[in-house]
Short mmCIF file of C-alpha atoms and ligand atoms in Angstrom, two decimals:
data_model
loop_
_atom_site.label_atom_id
_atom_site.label_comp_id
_atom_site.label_asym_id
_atom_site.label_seq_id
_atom_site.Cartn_x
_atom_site.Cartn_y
_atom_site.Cartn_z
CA UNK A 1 0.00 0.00 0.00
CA UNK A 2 1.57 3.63 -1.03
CA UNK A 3 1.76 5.61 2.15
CA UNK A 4 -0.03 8.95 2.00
CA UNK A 5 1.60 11.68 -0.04
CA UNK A 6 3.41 9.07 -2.41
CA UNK A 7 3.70 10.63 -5.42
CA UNK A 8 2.33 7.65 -7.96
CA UNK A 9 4.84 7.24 -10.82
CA UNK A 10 3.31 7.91 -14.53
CA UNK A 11 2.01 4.92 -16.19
CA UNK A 12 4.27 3.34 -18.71
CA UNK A 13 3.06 4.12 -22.39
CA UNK A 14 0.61 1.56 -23.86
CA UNK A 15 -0.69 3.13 -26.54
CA UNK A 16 0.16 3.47 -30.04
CA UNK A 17 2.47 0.38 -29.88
CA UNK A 18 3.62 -1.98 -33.39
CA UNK A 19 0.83 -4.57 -33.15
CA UNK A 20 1.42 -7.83 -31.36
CA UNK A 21 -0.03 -9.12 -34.59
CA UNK A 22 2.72 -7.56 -36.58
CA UNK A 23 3.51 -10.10 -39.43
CA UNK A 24 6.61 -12.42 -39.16
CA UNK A 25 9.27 -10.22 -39.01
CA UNK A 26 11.93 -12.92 -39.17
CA UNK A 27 13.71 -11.39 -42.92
CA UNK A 28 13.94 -7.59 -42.01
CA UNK A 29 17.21 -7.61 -40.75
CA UNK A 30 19.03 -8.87 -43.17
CA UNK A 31 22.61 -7.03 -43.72
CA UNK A 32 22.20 -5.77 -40.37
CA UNK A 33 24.80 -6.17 -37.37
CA UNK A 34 22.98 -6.47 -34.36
CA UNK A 35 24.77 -6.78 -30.62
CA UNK A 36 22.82 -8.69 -28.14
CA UNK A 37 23.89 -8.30 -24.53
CA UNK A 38 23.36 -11.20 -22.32
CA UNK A 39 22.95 -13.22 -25.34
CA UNK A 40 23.74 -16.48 -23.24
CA UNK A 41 20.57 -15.57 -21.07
CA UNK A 42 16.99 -16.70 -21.57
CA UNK A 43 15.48 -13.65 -23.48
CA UNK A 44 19.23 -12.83 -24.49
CA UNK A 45 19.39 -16.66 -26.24
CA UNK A 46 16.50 -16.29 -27.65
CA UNK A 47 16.26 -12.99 -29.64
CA UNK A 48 19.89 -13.59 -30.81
CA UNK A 49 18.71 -16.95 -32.30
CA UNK A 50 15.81 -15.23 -34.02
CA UNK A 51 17.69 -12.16 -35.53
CA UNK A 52 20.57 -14.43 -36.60
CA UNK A 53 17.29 -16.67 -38.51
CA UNK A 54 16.19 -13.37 -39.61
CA UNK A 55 19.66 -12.41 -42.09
CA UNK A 56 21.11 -10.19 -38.94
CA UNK A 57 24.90 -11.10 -37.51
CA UNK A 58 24.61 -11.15 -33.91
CA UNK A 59 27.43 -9.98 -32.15
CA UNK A 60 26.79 -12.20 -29.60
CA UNK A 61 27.93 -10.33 -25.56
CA UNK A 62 27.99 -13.25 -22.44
CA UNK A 63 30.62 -13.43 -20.14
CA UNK A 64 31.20 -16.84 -20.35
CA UNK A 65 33.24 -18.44 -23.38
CA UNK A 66 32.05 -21.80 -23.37
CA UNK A 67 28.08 -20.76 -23.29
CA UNK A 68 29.14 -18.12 -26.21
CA UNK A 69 30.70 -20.86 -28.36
CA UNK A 70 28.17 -23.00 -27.91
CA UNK A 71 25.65 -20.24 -29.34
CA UNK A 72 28.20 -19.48 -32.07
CA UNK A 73 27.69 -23.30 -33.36
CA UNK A 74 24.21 -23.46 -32.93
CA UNK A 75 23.77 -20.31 -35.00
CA UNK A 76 26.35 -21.39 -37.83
CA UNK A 77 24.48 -25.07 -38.02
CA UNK A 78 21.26 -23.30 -38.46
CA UNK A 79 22.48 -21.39 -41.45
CA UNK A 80 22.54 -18.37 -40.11
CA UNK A 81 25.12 -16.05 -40.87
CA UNK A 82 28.23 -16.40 -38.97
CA UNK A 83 27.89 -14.58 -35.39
CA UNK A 84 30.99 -13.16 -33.26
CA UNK A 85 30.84 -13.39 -30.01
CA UNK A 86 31.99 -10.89 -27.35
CA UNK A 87 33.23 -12.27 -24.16
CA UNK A 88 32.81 -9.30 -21.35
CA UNK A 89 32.43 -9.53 -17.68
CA UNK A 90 30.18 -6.26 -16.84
CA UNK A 91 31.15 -6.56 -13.38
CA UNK A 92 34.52 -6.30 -14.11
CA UNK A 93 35.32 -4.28 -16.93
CA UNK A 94 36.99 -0.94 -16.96
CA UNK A 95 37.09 1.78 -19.37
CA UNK A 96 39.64 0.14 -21.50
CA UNK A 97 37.58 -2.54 -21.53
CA UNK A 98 34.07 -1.12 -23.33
CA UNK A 99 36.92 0.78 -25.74
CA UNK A 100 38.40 -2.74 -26.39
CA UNK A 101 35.24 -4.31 -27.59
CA UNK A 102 34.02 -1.57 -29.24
CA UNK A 103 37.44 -1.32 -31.61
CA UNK A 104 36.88 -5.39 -31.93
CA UNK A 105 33.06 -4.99 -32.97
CA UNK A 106 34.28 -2.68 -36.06
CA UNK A 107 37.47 -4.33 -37.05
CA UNK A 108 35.25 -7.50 -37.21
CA UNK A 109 32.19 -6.36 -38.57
CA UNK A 110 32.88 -3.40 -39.79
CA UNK A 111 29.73 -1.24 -38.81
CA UNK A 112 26.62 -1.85 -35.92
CA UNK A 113 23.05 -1.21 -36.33
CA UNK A 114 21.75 -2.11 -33.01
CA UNK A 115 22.51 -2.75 -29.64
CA UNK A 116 19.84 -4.92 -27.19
CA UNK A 117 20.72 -4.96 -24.05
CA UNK A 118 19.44 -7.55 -22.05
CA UNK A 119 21.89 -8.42 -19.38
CA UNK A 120 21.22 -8.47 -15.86
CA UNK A 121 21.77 -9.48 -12.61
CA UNK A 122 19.53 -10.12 -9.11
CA UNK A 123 21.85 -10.65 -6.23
CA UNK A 124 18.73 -11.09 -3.75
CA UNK A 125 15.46 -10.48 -2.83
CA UNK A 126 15.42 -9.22 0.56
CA UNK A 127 15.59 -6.01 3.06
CA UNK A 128 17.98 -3.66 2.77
CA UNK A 129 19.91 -4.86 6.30
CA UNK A 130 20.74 -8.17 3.52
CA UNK A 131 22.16 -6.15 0.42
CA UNK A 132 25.77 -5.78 0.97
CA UNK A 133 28.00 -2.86 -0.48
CA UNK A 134 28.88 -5.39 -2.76
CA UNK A 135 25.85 -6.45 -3.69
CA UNK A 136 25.04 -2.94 -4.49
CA UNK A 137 28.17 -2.07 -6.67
CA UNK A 138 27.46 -5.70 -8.77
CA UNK A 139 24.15 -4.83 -9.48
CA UNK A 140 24.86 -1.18 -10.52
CA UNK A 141 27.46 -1.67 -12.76
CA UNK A 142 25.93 -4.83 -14.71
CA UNK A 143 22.56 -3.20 -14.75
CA UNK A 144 23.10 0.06 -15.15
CA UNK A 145 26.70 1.56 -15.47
CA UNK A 146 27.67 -1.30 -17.94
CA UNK A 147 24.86 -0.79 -20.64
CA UNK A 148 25.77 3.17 -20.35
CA UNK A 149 29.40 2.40 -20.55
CA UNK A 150 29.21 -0.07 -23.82
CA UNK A 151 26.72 2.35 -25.15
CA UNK A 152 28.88 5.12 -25.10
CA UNK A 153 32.06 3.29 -26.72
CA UNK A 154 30.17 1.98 -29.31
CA UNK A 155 28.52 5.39 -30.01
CA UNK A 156 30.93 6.18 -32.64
CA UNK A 157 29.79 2.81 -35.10
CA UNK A 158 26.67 3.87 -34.48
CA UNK A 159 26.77 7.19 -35.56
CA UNK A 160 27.72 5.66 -38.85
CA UNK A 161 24.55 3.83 -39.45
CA UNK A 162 21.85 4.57 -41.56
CA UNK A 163 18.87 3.94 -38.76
CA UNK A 164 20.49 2.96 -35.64
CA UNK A 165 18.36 1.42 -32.23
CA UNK A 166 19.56 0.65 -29.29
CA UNK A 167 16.53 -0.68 -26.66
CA UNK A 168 16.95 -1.24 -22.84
CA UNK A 169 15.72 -3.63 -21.53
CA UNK A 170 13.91 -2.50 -18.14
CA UNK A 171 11.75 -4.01 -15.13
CA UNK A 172 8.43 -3.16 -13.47
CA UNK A 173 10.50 -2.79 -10.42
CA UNK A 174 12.30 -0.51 -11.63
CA UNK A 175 9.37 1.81 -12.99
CA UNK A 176 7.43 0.92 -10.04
CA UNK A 177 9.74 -0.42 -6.76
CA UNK A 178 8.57 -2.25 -4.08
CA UNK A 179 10.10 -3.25 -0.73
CA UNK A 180 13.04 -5.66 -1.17
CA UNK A 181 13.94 -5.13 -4.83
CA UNK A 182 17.07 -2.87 -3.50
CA UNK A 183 19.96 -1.85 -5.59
CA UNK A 184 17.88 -4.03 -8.83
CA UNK A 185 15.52 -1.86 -8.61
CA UNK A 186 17.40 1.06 -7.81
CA UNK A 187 19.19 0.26 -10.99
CA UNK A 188 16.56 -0.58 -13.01
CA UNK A 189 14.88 2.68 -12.52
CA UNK A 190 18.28 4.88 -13.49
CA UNK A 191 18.30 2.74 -16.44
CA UNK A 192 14.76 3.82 -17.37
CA UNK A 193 16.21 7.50 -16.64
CA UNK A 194 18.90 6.74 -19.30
CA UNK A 195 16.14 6.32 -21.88
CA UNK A 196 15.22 9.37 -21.33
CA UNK A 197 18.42 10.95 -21.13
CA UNK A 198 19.66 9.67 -24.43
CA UNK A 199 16.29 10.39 -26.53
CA UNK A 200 16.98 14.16 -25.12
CA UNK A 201 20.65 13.79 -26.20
CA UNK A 202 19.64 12.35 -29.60
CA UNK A 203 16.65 14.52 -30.34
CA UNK A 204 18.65 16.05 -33.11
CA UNK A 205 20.04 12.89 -34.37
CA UNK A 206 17.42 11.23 -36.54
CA UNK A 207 19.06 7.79 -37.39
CA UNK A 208 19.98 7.75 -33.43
CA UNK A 209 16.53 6.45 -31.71
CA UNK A 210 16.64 4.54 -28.07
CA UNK A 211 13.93 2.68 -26.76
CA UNK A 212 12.91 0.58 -23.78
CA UNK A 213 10.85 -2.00 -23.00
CA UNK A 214 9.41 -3.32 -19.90
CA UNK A 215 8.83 -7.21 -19.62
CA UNK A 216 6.83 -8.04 -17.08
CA UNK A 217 6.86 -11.38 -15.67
CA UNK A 218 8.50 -13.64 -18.45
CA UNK A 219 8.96 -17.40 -17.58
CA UNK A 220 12.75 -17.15 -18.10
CA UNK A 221 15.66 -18.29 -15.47
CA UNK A 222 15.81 -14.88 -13.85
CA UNK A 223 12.03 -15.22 -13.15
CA UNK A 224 12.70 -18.53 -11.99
CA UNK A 225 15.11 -17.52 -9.44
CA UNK A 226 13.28 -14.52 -8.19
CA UNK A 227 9.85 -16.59 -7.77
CA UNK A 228 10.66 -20.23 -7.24
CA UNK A 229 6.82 -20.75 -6.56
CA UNK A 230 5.42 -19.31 -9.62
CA UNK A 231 3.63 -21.80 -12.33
CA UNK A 232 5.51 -20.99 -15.05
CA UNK A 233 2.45 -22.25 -17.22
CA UNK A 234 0.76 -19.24 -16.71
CA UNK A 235 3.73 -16.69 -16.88
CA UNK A 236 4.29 -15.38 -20.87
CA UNK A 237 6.80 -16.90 -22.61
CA UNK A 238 9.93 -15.61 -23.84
CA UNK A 239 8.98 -16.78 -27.58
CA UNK A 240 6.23 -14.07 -27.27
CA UNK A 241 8.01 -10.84 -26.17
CA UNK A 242 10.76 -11.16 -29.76
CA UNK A 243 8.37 -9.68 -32.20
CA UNK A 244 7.77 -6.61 -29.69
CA UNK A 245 11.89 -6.17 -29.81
CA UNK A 246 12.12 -7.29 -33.50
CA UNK A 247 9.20 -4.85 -34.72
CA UNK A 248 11.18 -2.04 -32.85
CA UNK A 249 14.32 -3.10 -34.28
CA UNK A 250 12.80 -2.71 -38.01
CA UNK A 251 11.82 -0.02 -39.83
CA UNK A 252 8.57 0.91 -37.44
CA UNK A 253 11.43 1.04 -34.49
CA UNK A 254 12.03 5.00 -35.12
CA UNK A 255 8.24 5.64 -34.24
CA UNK A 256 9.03 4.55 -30.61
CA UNK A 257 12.41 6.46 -29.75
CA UNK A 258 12.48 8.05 -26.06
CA UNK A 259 9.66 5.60 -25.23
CA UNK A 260 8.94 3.29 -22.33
CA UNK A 261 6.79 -0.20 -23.83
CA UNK A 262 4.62 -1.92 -21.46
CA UNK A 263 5.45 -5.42 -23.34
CA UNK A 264 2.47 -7.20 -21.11
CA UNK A 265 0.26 -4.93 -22.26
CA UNK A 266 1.23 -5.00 -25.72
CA UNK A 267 1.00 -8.87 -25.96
CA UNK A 268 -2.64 -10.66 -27.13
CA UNK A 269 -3.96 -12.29 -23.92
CA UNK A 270 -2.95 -16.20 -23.81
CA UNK A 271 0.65 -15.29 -25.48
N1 NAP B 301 12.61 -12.77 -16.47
C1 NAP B 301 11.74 -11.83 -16.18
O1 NAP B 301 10.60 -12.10 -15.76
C2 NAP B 301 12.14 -10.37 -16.36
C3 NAP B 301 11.21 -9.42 -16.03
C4 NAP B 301 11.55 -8.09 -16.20
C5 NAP B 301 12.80 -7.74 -16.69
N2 NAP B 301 13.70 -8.68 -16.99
C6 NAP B 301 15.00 -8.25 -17.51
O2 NAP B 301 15.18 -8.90 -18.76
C7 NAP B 301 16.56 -9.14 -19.00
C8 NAP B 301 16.76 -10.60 -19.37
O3 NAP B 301 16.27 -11.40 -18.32
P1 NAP B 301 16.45 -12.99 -18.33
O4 NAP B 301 15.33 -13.50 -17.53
O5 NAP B 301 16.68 -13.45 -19.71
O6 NAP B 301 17.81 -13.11 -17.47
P2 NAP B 301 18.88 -14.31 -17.40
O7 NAP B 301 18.38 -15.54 -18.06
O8 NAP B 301 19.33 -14.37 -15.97
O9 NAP B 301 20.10 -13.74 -18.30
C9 NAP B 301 20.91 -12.69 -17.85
C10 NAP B 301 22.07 -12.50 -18.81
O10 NAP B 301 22.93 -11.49 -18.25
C11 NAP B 301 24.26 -12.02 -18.19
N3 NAP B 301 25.03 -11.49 -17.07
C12 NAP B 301 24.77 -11.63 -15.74
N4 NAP B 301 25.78 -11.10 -15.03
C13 NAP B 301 26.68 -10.63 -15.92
C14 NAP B 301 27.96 -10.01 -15.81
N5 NAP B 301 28.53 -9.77 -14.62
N6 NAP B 301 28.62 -9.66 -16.93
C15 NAP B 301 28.09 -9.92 -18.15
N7 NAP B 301 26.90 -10.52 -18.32
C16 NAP B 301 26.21 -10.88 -17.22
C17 NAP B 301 24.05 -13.52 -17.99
O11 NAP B 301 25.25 -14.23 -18.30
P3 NAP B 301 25.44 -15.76 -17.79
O12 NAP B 301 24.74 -16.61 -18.81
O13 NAP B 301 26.90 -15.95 -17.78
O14 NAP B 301 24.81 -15.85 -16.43
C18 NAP B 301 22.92 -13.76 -18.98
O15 NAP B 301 23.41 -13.81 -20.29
C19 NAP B 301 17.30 -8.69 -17.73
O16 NAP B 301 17.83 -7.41 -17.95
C20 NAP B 301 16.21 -8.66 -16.68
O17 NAP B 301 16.51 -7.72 -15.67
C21 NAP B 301 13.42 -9.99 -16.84
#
């Protein structure tokens, strides 16, 4: 329950979205380079699989070579063209770091199109006496100071494209916070700031447009660790968010920049 005087936080925009009936989308990115962060997570996994089937080459960010690699095949076998991958421990990294994998993105590929970031990290659940300093300074800099960071260094590449996205992806908690969500949802909510930071930044940029989405609950290994109870029967699937972040990542995408999608409320019901 909000205590008196709360001020209620704006709802998040629902209106005017790309359809959730928007055709198969699969064969509009074709040519495109297209760098997926947390592409060894679930929704990470999954949208990198489906732009790479779609003509895009993922440039595929994890911090973990072996789950990367093992992407990288999966993706080749399917026919897809060939990925690269882009081993990167956000927790870690340092300035030289983001500038190192940005200068490897273009030597290999040559240009960038997109970024998706969907990496993230949720130390615990709990009250505030359980979050450690540590705890706090993991979560911020994978959640929030990382996507700003590789952003940023990769600015440059995508100042060169013709129509270039980036999308962030966000959390209810972080729109909306509730007790024991800590620095997540502290983090969360500066990366929904960010959004709006970077459409004001970009606002004379027209092939610069940033976008992000919110979830909701999505039956995914994060969701499984932060609800062990939940029936994951009746959660949304991952499958049915990838047209919401494929639509925005084709031509339609530009109609959105500086804007915060409700992807719940976007979806048909039963998705
Ligand atoms: N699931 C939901 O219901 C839900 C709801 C709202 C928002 N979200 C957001 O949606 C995004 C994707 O969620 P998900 O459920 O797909 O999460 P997930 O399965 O836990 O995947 C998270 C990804 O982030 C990577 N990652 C974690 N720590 C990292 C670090 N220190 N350095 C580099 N990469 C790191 C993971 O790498 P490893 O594979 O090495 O662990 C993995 O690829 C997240 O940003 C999450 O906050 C999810």
């Amino acid at each position: 329950m909000r205590h008196a005087g709360t001020m209620a936080q704006p709802p998040i925009e629902m209106t005017d979205l790309p359809s959730a009936s928007t055709p198969d989308q699969t064969q509009t990115h074709a040519g495109c380079v297209i760098l997926v962060t947390g592409a060894t997570g679930g929704l990470g996994e999954a949208l990198s699989r489906a732009l790479a089937r779609g003509g895009a080459t993922v440039a595929l960010h994890g911090r973990v070579v072996r789950k990367l690699e093992a992407l990288y095949d999966a993706i080749v076998e399917a026919g897809a063209p060939e990925p690269a991958i882009l081993p990167l421990d956000f927790d870690k990294a340092d300035s030289q770091a983001y500038a190192d994998a940005a200068a490897g993105i273009e030597k290999q590929l040559g240009r960038l199109d997109a970024i998706v970031h969907c990496a993230g990290t949720l130390r615990r659940l709990a009250p505030i006496e359980h979050h450690t300093l540590e705890d706090w300074m993991t979560t911020l800099r994978v959640n929030l100071a990382a996507p700003a960071a590789l952003t940023r260094a990769l600015l440059p590449l995508l100042r060169r494209a013709p129509a270039a996205r980036v999308i962030f992806t966000l959390d209810t908690r972080g729109h909306d916070p509730k007790a024991y969500w800590g620095s997540y949802a502290a983090a969360k909510a500066g990366l929904e700031a960010l959004v709006h930071v970077l459409a004001d930044e970009w606002e004379n940029s027209p092939n610069l447009a940033v976008t992000g989405v919110v979830p909701g609950a999505i039956a995914s290994p994060m969701r499984r660790r932060t609800h062990p109870g939940d029936d994951p029967t009746r959660l949304r699937t991952i499958d049915s968010l990838l047209p919401l972040y494929q639509a925005l990542l084709g031509p339609d995408g530009e109609r959105y920049r500086g804007r915060i999608i409700d992807a719940q409320a976007w979806l048909p019901p039963g998705a």
